[in-house]
Amino acid sequence: MENDHIIALIKREVVPAVGCTEPAAVALCTAYATEALGVRPERIDVRLSANMLKNAMGVGIPGTGMSGLPIAVALGALIGRSEYQLEVLKNVCQEAVADAKAFLAENRIAIGLTKDSEETLYIEVRCGAGDRNSRAVIARDHTRLVYLEGPCAKTLDRRAELGKEQEEAAENDLTLRRVYEFATTAPLEDLEFINESRRLNEAAAEEALKGNYGHELGKTLSRPLGKGIMGDSIFSHIISATSCACDARMAGAKIPVMSNSGSGNQGIAATLPVVVFARENHNTEEELTRALILSHLTAIYIKQSLGKLSCLCGCVVASTGSSCGMTWLMGGGYEQVAYSVKNMIANLAGMVCDGAKPSCALKVSSGVSTAVLSAMLAVQNHSVSSYEGLIEDDVDRCIRNLTRLGSVGMQETDKMVLDIMTHKKNSAQ
């Protein structure tokens, strides 16, 4: 891929988001359908792919103090604006939440699984009011509107493009070497946009220290108990900062984060370990910028063959990116960066995604911990060998082994996870 195409790819996949991207995408689709309807909906029917439903069931919705899809759908209809994309709910206020709660109490919203699409990321929203009806469909990507119809919208139908894009993607595949070469040699002025991810995600981590979000993993690590056990080291600071941002985001803090490949947690995990390491290792600003590009672009590259949603936890992918970034900041070259990828895959392959929720901070901390260990081994030229497990001599084949496991091999596991999540008997349901 040419440099300008890679830059466009990164800018498309690394974007701000308020709240978890799955309920945000559902709220966005609802906003599209409501705008196409032209009036306040009297009824809303939402149909989702299994992966979308799984990832949106248990996460906090910013500014509401509530979790899950119903409140996100209601707010998407009442105050959502499609022009804000994944920040669709940034205008949430107390009055809007009260209005949305009343809307929910009237039982105007139905949510269920779709039977009309094999896409792992699929959202269909139908709105109605009297004899007026509208329909919006988002598929493949969290902001990809592929169908829209309604009395106040020009009919749009881009569903056929999805199949063509799959064919074209095979011709534009990156390789890890191309990712590395781009990150380390492209003109610096073309890469500096990535520093916005540093600003947003550091602010999210700082916000977590001001409140009591989620399971408070990040705060725990920064307190005397955490320092007494983990020490006051670069390692503990990396885990704490990354966990803090995830704590705040998953608990519904009304703050934007920079996402990667449709996931805020992936954006956090691809950003903060690199930022904290660079600061404490006294790397230059240019080195940090290039390391962030290497981290984010590696994650994007892996997600190209894995897909936006799968049974494989996204922290595996994003932490692999940050391990590459830290390896380079430690002085490693391409060979050592490839070693870090192999070390990550050997350790974390198979980590299951059981939806977006506050405990994602624990999984993210596991991912970034392994990222540091993998980088440390890599710069000393230690790599898991091709005689072991999923690892092959060719690092790109290793990546394909990981993504094939996550996208194909774990399909039955994915179904089982959703079945367990939807049939639990506990105090929360």
GROMACS .gro file of C-alpha atoms in nm:
model
  429
    1MET     CA    1   0.000   0.000   0.000
    2GLU     CA    2   0.116   0.352  -0.078
    3ASN     CA    3   0.180   0.593   0.208
    4ASP     CA    4  -0.127   0.806   0.138
    5HIS     CA    5  -0.348   0.497   0.142
    6ILE     CA    6  -0.202   0.387   0.476
    7ILE     CA    7  -0.256   0.732   0.626
    8ALA     CA    8  -0.617   0.730   0.506
    9LEU     CA    9  -0.661   0.383   0.656
   10ILE     CA   10  -0.530   0.493   0.996
   11LYS     CA   11  -0.744   0.807   0.998
   12ARG     CA   12  -1.049   0.598   0.915
   13GLU     CA   13  -0.984   0.342   1.190
   14VAL     CA   14  -0.846   0.566   1.466
   15VAL     CA   15  -1.131   0.800   1.560
   16PRO     CA   16  -1.280   0.952   1.878
   17ALA     CA   17  -1.568   0.776   2.052
   18VAL     CA   18  -1.778   0.857   2.358
   19GLY     CA   19  -1.869   0.542   2.548
   20CYS     CA   20  -1.842   0.184   2.429
   21THR     CA   21  -1.850   0.172   2.050
   22GLU     CA   22  -2.113  -0.104   2.025
   23PRO     CA   23  -2.400   0.077   2.203
   24ALA     CA   24  -2.275   0.400   2.044
   25ALA     CA   25  -2.310   0.241   1.700
   26VAL     CA   26  -2.661   0.122   1.786
   27ALA     CA   27  -2.750   0.472   1.906
   28LEU     CA   28  -2.602   0.611   1.583
   29CYS     CA   29  -2.814   0.379   1.370
   30THR     CA   30  -3.119   0.478   1.575
   31ALA     CA   31  -3.039   0.845   1.515
   32TYR     CA   32  -3.019   0.782   1.140
   33ALA     CA   33  -3.357   0.604   1.142
   34THR     CA   34  -3.517   0.877   1.355
   35GLU     CA   35  -3.387   1.153   1.129
   36ALA     CA   36  -3.521   0.964   0.828
   37LEU     CA   37  -3.859   0.931   1.003
   38GLY     CA   38  -3.876   1.306   1.061
   39VAL     CA   39  -4.075   1.290   1.386
   40ARG     CA   40  -4.036   1.143   1.733
   41PRO     CA   41  -4.071   0.764   1.702
   42GLU     CA   42  -4.362   0.588   1.866
   43ARG     CA   43  -4.204   0.246   1.822
   44ILE     CA   44  -3.848   0.125   1.761
   45ASP     CA   45  -3.743  -0.224   1.657
   46VAL     CA   46  -3.370  -0.307   1.677
   47ARG     CA   47  -3.216  -0.621   1.526
   48LEU     CA   48  -2.851  -0.701   1.593
   49SER     CA   49  -2.589  -0.959   1.508
   50ALA     CA   50  -2.491  -1.185   1.797
   51ASN     CA   51  -2.154  -1.014   1.844
   52MET     CA   52  -2.316  -0.671   1.863
   53LEU     CA   53  -2.566  -0.790   2.121
   54LYS     CA   54  -2.293  -0.956   2.327
   55ASN     CA   55  -2.071  -0.649   2.330
   56ALA     CA   56  -2.345  -0.402   2.422
   57MET     CA   57  -2.531  -0.584   2.698
   58GLY     CA   58  -2.334  -0.489   3.008
   59VAL     CA   59  -2.150  -0.164   2.944
   60GLY     CA   60  -2.220   0.175   3.101
   61ILE     CA   61  -2.377   0.445   2.885
   62PRO     CA   62  -2.209   0.785   2.935
   63GLY     CA   63  -2.399   1.042   3.137
   64THR     CA   64  -2.684   0.809   3.234
   65GLY     CA   65  -2.571   0.598   3.528
   66MET     CA   66  -2.726   0.307   3.339
   67SER     CA   67  -2.597   0.012   3.139
   68GLY     CA   68  -2.704  -0.171   2.827
   69LEU     CA   69  -2.881  -0.115   2.499
   70PRO     CA   70  -3.233   0.010   2.585
   71ILE     CA   71  -3.118   0.344   2.724
   72ALA     CA   72  -2.872   0.386   2.435
   73VAL     CA   73  -3.151   0.327   2.182
   74ALA     CA   74  -3.387   0.567   2.358
   75LEU     CA   75  -3.126   0.841   2.372
   76GLY     CA   76  -3.026   0.779   2.011
   77ALA     CA   77  -3.385   0.847   1.911
   78LEU     CA   78  -3.445   1.143   2.140
   79ILE     CA   79  -3.120   1.344   2.134
   80GLY     CA   80  -2.882   1.153   1.905
   81ARG     CA   81  -2.734   1.334   1.607
   82SER     CA   82  -2.587   1.122   1.329
   83GLU     CA   83  -2.337   1.392   1.232
   84TYR     CA   84  -2.152   1.320   1.557
   85GLN     CA   85  -2.088   0.959   1.450
   86LEU     CA   86  -1.952   0.758   1.747
   87GLU     CA   87  -1.989   1.067   1.966
   88VAL     CA   88  -2.361   1.052   1.888
   89LEU     CA   89  -2.460   1.078   2.255
   90LYS     CA   90  -2.230   1.361   2.357
   91ASN     CA   91  -2.527   1.594   2.421
   92VAL     CA   92  -2.670   1.372   2.696
   93CYS     CA   93  -2.799   1.571   2.995
   94GLN     CA   94  -3.021   1.498   3.297
   95GLU     CA   95  -3.334   1.613   3.115
   96ALA     CA   96  -3.259   1.384   2.821
   97VAL     CA   97  -3.200   1.088   3.053
   98ALA     CA   98  -3.530   1.151   3.232
   99ASP     CA   99  -3.710   1.171   2.896
  100ALA     CA  100  -3.541   0.850   2.782
  101LYS     CA  101  -3.639   0.666   3.101
  102ALA     CA  102  -4.000   0.768   3.047
  103PHE     CA  103  -3.977   0.649   2.686
  104LEU     CA  104  -3.848   0.312   2.807
  105ALA     CA  105  -4.128   0.283   3.062
  106GLU     CA  106  -4.379   0.304   2.776
  107ASN     CA  107  -4.235  -0.018   2.625
  108ARG     CA  108  -4.176   0.140   2.286
  109ILE     CA  109  -3.847  -0.043   2.215
  110ALA     CA  110  -3.793  -0.404   2.104
  111ILE     CA  111  -3.442  -0.551   2.074
  112GLY     CA  112  -3.348  -0.890   1.933
  113LEU     CA  113  -3.115  -1.093   1.712
  114THR     CA  114  -3.121  -1.056   1.336
  115LYS     CA  115  -3.178  -1.347   1.099
  116ASP     CA  116  -3.112  -1.144   0.785
  117SER     CA  117  -2.733  -1.108   0.782
  118GLU     CA  118  -2.418  -1.311   0.834
  119GLU     CA  119  -2.215  -0.999   0.913
  120THR     CA  120  -2.062  -1.015   1.262
  121LEU     CA  121  -2.127  -0.640   1.293
  122TYR     CA  122  -2.485  -0.572   1.188
  123ILE     CA  123  -2.739  -0.321   1.319
  124GLU     CA  124  -3.087  -0.268   1.179
  125VAL     CA  125  -3.325  -0.012   1.327
  126ARG     CA  126  -3.685   0.038   1.219
  127CYS     CA  127  -3.877   0.337   1.353
  128GLY     CA  128  -4.247   0.411   1.322
  129ALA     CA  129  -4.495   0.685   1.410
  130GLY     CA  130  -4.851   0.657   1.288
  131ASP     CA  131  -4.830   0.551   0.924
  132ARG     CA  132  -4.474   0.681   0.886
  133ASN     CA  133  -4.189   0.428   0.884
  134SER     CA  134  -3.812   0.440   0.843
  135ARG     CA  135  -3.524   0.196   0.838
  136ALA     CA  136  -3.147   0.226   0.882
  137VAL     CA  137  -2.877  -0.041   0.860
  138ILE     CA  138  -2.514  -0.020   0.973
  139ALA     CA  139  -2.289  -0.312   0.880
  140ARG     CA  140  -1.924  -0.425   0.872
  141ASP     CA  141  -1.794  -0.109   1.047
  142HIS     CA  142  -1.937   0.079   1.344
  143THR     CA  143  -2.021   0.386   1.136
  144ARG     CA  144  -2.084   0.224   0.796
  145LEU     CA  145  -2.439   0.322   0.695
  146VAL     CA  146  -2.532   0.082   0.417
  147TYR     CA  147  -2.909   0.130   0.398
  148LEU     CA  148  -3.147   0.416   0.475
  149GLU     CA  149  -3.505   0.485   0.384
  150GLY     CA  150  -3.780   0.703   0.525
  151PRO     CA  151  -4.009   0.995   0.445
  152CYS     CA  152  -3.737   1.248   0.531
  153ALA     CA  153  -3.440   1.075   0.368
  154LYS     CA  154  -3.319   0.995   0.022
  155THR     CA  155  -3.311   0.618  -0.011
  156LEU     CA  156  -2.958   0.480   0.022
  157ASP     CA  157  -2.857   0.122  -0.050
  158ARG     CA  158  -2.488   0.024  -0.039
  159ARG     CA  159  -2.526  -0.330   0.085
  160ALA     CA  160  -2.387  -0.477  -0.238
  161GLU     CA  161  -2.060  -0.291  -0.181
  162LEU     CA  162  -1.979  -0.506   0.123
  163GLY     CA  163  -1.907  -0.813  -0.090
  164LYS     CA  164  -1.694  -0.615  -0.337
  165GLU     CA  165  -1.489  -0.468  -0.053
  166GLN     CA  166  -1.400  -0.814   0.073
  167GLU     CA  167  -1.255  -0.898  -0.267
  168GLU     CA  168  -1.065  -0.569  -0.290
  169ALA     CA  169  -0.924  -0.606   0.064
  170ALA     CA  170  -0.721  -0.909  -0.040
  171GLU     CA  171  -0.536  -0.693  -0.294
  172ASN     CA  172  -0.448  -0.425  -0.039
  173ASP     CA  173  -0.329  -0.640   0.250
  174LEU     CA  174  -0.049  -0.499   0.458
  175THR     CA  175   0.243  -0.700   0.592
  176LEU     CA  176   0.416  -0.645   0.924
  177ARG     CA  177   0.731  -0.534   0.741
  178ARG     CA  178   0.533  -0.272   0.547
  179VAL     CA  179   0.376  -0.154   0.874
  180TYR     CA  180   0.722  -0.122   1.029
  181GLU     CA  181   0.873   0.056   0.730
  182PHE     CA  182   0.591   0.305   0.713
  183ALA     CA  183   0.601   0.384   1.085
  184THR     CA  184   0.977   0.431   1.094
  185THR     CA  185   1.043   0.610   0.764
  186ALA     CA  186   0.734   0.809   0.659
  187PRO     CA  187   0.771   1.190   0.686
  188LEU     CA  188   0.710   1.290   1.047
  189GLU     CA  189   0.470   1.570   0.954
  190ASP     CA  190   0.242   1.310   0.794
  191LEU     CA  191   0.223   1.112   1.119
  192GLU     CA  192   0.172   1.375   1.386
  193PHE     CA  193  -0.208   1.344   1.376
  194ILE     CA  194  -0.170   1.024   1.582
  195ASN     CA  195  -0.072   1.232   1.885
  196GLU     CA  196  -0.439   1.318   1.936
  197SER     CA  197  -0.479   0.958   2.058
  198ARG     CA  198  -0.224   1.038   2.328
  199ARG     CA  199  -0.412   1.349   2.439
  200LEU     CA  200  -0.756   1.190   2.454
  201ASN     CA  201  -0.656   0.861   2.614
  202GLU     CA  202  -0.427   1.020   2.874
  203ALA     CA  203  -0.716   1.250   2.970
  204ALA     CA  204  -0.940   0.944   3.012
  205ALA     CA  205  -0.685   0.783   3.243
  206GLU     CA  206  -0.661   1.101   3.450
  207GLU     CA  207  -1.041   1.122   3.475
  208ALA     CA  208  -1.054   0.775   3.630
  209LEU     CA  209  -0.838   0.892   3.921
  210LYS     CA  210  -1.094   1.162   4.003
  211GLY     CA  211  -1.389   0.925   4.046
  212ASN     CA  212  -1.483   0.571   4.136
  213TYR     CA  213  -1.527   0.393   3.806
  214GLY     CA  214  -1.589   0.025   3.745
  215HIS     CA  215  -1.375  -0.207   3.953
  216GLU     CA  216  -1.116   0.069   4.008
  217LEU     CA  217  -0.830  -0.150   3.893
  218GLY     CA  218  -0.622   0.144   3.776
  219LYS     CA  219  -0.671   0.336   4.102
  220THR     CA  220  -0.592   0.025   4.305
  221LEU     CA  221  -0.258  -0.011   4.131
  222SER     CA  222  -0.173   0.353   4.204
  223ARG     CA  223  -0.254   0.324   4.577
  224PRO     CA  224  -0.027   0.197   4.855
  225LEU     CA  225  -0.165  -0.158   4.822
  226GLY     CA  226  -0.089  -0.169   4.452
  227LYS     CA  227   0.252  -0.005   4.487
  228GLY     CA  228   0.341  -0.236   4.774
  229ILE     CA  229   0.274  -0.543   4.562
  230MET     CA  230   0.356  -0.423   4.210
  231GLY     CA  231   0.615  -0.160   4.295
  232ASP     CA  232   0.645   0.195   4.164
  233SER     CA  233   0.790   0.105   3.825
  234ILE     CA  234   0.742   0.166   3.455
  235PHE     CA  235   0.566  -0.169   3.442
  236SER     CA  236   0.312  -0.081   3.711
  237HIS     CA  237   0.260   0.268   3.566
  238ILE     CA  238   0.179   0.120   3.224
  239ILE     CA  239  -0.078  -0.119   3.367
  240SER     CA  240  -0.230   0.145   3.596
  241ALA     CA  241  -0.273   0.414   3.328
  242THR     CA  242  -0.419   0.173   3.075
  243SER     CA  243  -0.655   0.016   3.329
  244CYS     CA  244  -0.764   0.360   3.454
  245ALA     CA  245  -0.881   0.469   3.109
  246CYS     CA  246  -1.064   0.141   3.059
  247ASP     CA  247  -1.226   0.165   3.405
  248ALA     CA  248  -1.368   0.508   3.325
  249ARG     CA  249  -1.482   0.422   2.975
  250MET     CA  250  -1.655   0.096   3.060
  251ALA     CA  251  -1.834   0.251   3.358
  252GLY     CA  252  -1.988   0.517   3.135
  253ALA     CA  253  -1.773   0.823   3.202
  254LYS     CA  254  -1.877   1.099   2.964
  255ILE     CA  255  -1.534   1.140   2.808
  256PRO     CA  256  -1.407   1.073   2.456
  257VAL     CA  257  -1.133   0.822   2.389
  258MET     CA  258  -0.947   0.751   2.069
  259SER     CA  259  -1.061   0.417   1.935
  260ASN     CA  260  -0.888   0.170   1.705
  261SER     CA  261  -1.078  -0.049   1.456
  262GLY     CA  262  -1.409   0.037   1.617
  263SER     CA  263  -1.307  -0.025   1.979
  264GLY     CA  264  -1.222   0.231   2.244
  265ASN     CA  265  -1.051  -0.028   2.462
  266GLN     CA  266  -0.835  -0.129   2.167
  267GLY     CA  267  -0.746   0.236   2.114
  268ILE     CA  268  -0.655   0.271   2.480
  269ALA     CA  269  -0.444  -0.046   2.481
  270ALA     CA  270  -0.264   0.056   2.161
  271THR     CA  271  -0.189   0.404   2.298
  272LEU     CA  272  -0.121   0.429   2.670
  273PRO     CA  273   0.144   0.157   2.718
  274VAL     CA  274   0.350   0.323   2.443
  275VAL     CA  275   0.296   0.673   2.585
  276VAL     CA  276   0.388   0.580   2.942
  277PHE     CA  277   0.692   0.379   2.837
  278ALA     CA  278   0.821   0.655   2.608
  279ARG     CA  279   0.782   0.917   2.880
  280GLU     CA  280   0.960   0.716   3.147
  281ASN     CA  281   1.222   0.580   2.908
  282HIS     CA  282   1.299   0.940   2.797
  283ASN     CA  283   1.233   0.877   2.428
  284THR     CA  284   1.199   1.177   2.198
  285GLU     CA  285   0.869   1.316   2.072
  286GLU     CA  286   0.947   1.186   1.724
  287GLU     CA  287   1.016   0.839   1.860
  288LEU     CA  288   0.687   0.842   2.050
  289THR     CA  289   0.495   0.954   1.740
  290ARG     CA  290   0.645   0.678   1.527
  291ALA     CA  291   0.591   0.418   1.800
  292LEU     CA  292   0.223   0.515   1.823
  293ILE     CA  293   0.186   0.477   1.449
  294LEU     CA  294   0.356   0.136   1.467
  295SER     CA  295   0.126   0.027   1.750
  296HIS     CA  296  -0.201   0.148   1.598
  297LEU     CA  297  -0.120   0.032   1.245
  298THR     CA  298  -0.018  -0.315   1.367
  299ALA     CA  299  -0.353  -0.347   1.543
  300ILE     CA  300  -0.536  -0.232   1.228
  301TYR     CA  301  -0.339  -0.481   1.017
  302ILE     CA  302  -0.433  -0.772   1.244
  303LYS     CA  303  -0.798  -0.665   1.256
  304GLN     CA  304  -0.814  -0.663   0.875
  305SER     CA  305  -0.816  -1.043   0.871
  306LEU     CA  306  -0.983  -1.094   1.210
  307GLY     CA  307  -1.282  -0.867   1.154
  308LYS     CA  308  -1.420  -0.587   1.373
  309LEU     CA  309  -1.598  -0.827   1.611
  310SER     CA  310  -1.506  -1.183   1.700
  311CYS     CA  311  -1.478  -1.423   1.992
  312LEU     CA  312  -1.114  -1.322   2.034
  313CYS     CA  313  -1.072  -1.042   2.289
  314GLY     CA  314  -0.962  -0.722   2.120
  315CYS     CA  315  -0.701  -0.656   2.387
  316VAL     CA  316  -0.494  -0.937   2.232
  317VAL     CA  317  -0.474  -0.742   1.906
  318ALA     CA  318  -0.423  -0.395   2.053
  319SER     CA  319  -0.167  -0.512   2.308
  320THR     CA  320   0.025  -0.679   2.029
  321GLY     CA  321   0.044  -0.339   1.865
  322SER     CA  322   0.168  -0.171   2.183
  323SER     CA  323   0.426  -0.446   2.231
  324CYS     CA  324   0.563  -0.363   1.885
  325GLY     CA  325   0.574   0.006   1.974
  326MET     CA  326   0.755  -0.056   2.302
  327THR     CA  327   0.998  -0.297   2.138
  328TRP     CA  328   1.097  -0.026   1.891
  329LEU     CA  329   1.129   0.232   2.170
  330MET     CA  330   1.364  -0.010   2.349
  331GLY     CA  331   1.590  -0.003   2.044
  332GLY     CA  332   1.460  -0.307   1.858
  333GLY     CA  333   1.450  -0.329   1.481
  334TYR     CA  334   1.212  -0.511   1.251
  335GLU     CA  335   1.334  -0.855   1.355
  336GLN     CA  336   1.274  -0.781   1.724
  337VAL     CA  337   0.932  -0.630   1.648
  338ALA     CA  338   0.840  -0.956   1.471
  339TYR     CA  339   0.965  -1.148   1.776
  340SER     CA  340   0.734  -0.945   2.001
  341VAL     CA  341   0.435  -1.037   1.782
  342LYS     CA  342   0.522  -1.405   1.802
  343ASN     CA  343   0.562  -1.385   2.180
  344MET     CA  344   0.222  -1.218   2.214
  345ILE     CA  345   0.043  -1.475   1.998
  346ALA     CA  346   0.208  -1.760   2.187
  347ASN     CA  347   0.074  -1.625   2.516
  348LEU     CA  348  -0.266  -1.466   2.458
  349ALA     CA  349  -0.421  -1.655   2.164
  350GLY     CA  350  -0.762  -1.780   2.268
  351MET     CA  351  -0.856  -1.511   2.522
  352VAL     CA  352  -1.233  -1.503   2.494
  353CYS     CA  353  -1.443  -1.189   2.451
  354ASP     CA  354  -1.751  -1.209   2.670
  355GLY     CA  355  -1.881  -0.864   2.590
  356ALA     CA  356  -1.792  -0.507   2.681
  357LYS     CA  357  -1.821  -0.443   3.054
  358PRO     CA  358  -1.632  -0.295   3.353
  359SER     CA  359  -1.420  -0.607   3.398
  360CYS     CA  360  -1.263  -0.545   3.055
  361ALA     CA  361  -1.004  -0.349   3.253
  362LEU     CA  362  -0.877  -0.681   3.389
  363LYS     CA  363  -0.836  -0.825   3.040
  364VAL     CA  364  -0.668  -0.510   2.915
  365SER     CA  365  -0.424  -0.526   3.208
  366SER     CA  366  -0.345  -0.888   3.116
  367GLY     CA  367  -0.282  -0.783   2.757
  368VAL     CA  368  -0.053  -0.491   2.833
  369SER     CA  369   0.135  -0.691   3.098
  370THR     CA  370   0.211  -0.951   2.833
  371ALA     CA  371   0.301  -0.672   2.589
  372VAL     CA  372   0.577  -0.552   2.820
  373LEU     CA  373   0.709  -0.904   2.882
  374SER     CA  374   0.702  -0.984   2.510
  375ALA     CA  375   0.892  -0.667   2.425
  376MET     CA  376   1.154  -0.733   2.693
  377LEU     CA  377   1.218  -1.080   2.554
  378ALA     CA  378   1.216  -0.959   2.194
  379VAL     CA  379   1.487  -0.693   2.239
  380GLN     CA  380   1.708  -0.967   2.384
  381ASN     CA  381   1.637  -1.174   2.070
  382HIS     CA  382   1.419  -1.424   2.251
  383SER     CA  383   1.123  -1.545   2.046
  384VAL     CA  384   0.886  -1.838   2.072
  385SER     CA  385   1.000  -2.082   1.804
  386SER     CA  386   0.814  -2.236   1.511
  387TYR     CA  387   0.819  -2.569   1.696
  388GLU     CA  388   0.573  -2.428   1.948
  389GLY     CA  389   0.196  -2.409   1.907
  390LEU     CA  390   0.059  -2.154   1.662
  391ILE     CA  391   0.396  -1.998   1.583
  392GLU     CA  392   0.564  -2.022   1.241
  393ASP     CA  393   0.886  -1.874   1.106
  394ASP     CA  394   0.689  -1.624   0.895
  395VAL     CA  395   0.537  -1.366   1.131
  396ASP     CA  396   0.256  -1.278   0.889
  397ARG     CA  397   0.153  -1.644   0.884
  398CYS     CA  398   0.154  -1.636   1.266
  399ILE     CA  399  -0.088  -1.345   1.250
  400ARG     CA  400  -0.311  -1.536   1.005
  401ASN     CA  401  -0.307  -1.834   1.242
  402LEU     CA  402  -0.427  -1.609   1.524
  403THR     CA  403  -0.700  -1.443   1.320
  404ARG     CA  404  -0.818  -1.773   1.171
  405LEU     CA  405  -0.849  -1.912   1.522
  406GLY     CA  406  -1.044  -1.606   1.634
  407SER     CA  407  -1.273  -1.567   1.333
  408VAL     CA  408  -1.334  -1.929   1.231
  409GLY     CA  409  -1.212  -2.166   1.500
  410MET     CA  410  -1.390  -1.994   1.788
  411GLN     CA  411  -1.732  -1.957   1.623
  412GLU     CA  412  -1.892  -2.227   1.839
  413THR     CA  413  -1.728  -2.076   2.146
  414ASP     CA  414  -1.880  -1.742   2.051
  415LYS     CA  415  -2.227  -1.897   2.039
  416MET     CA  416  -2.174  -2.062   2.375
  417VAL     CA  417  -2.058  -1.736   2.533
  418LEU     CA  418  -2.371  -1.553   2.413
  419ASP     CA  419  -2.594  -1.839   2.528
  420ILE     CA  420  -2.443  -1.827   2.875
  421MET     CA  421  -2.470  -1.448   2.892
  422THR     CA  422  -2.836  -1.444   2.787
  423HIS     CA  423  -2.944  -1.724   3.021
  424LYS     CA  424  -2.772  -1.624   3.344
  425LYS     CA  425  -2.976  -1.623   3.663
  426ASN     CA  426  -2.838  -1.358   3.892
  427SER     CA  427  -2.933  -1.045   4.082
  428ALA     CA  428  -2.852  -0.822   3.785
  429GLN     CA  429  -3.129  -0.966   3.567
   0.00000   0.00000   0.00000
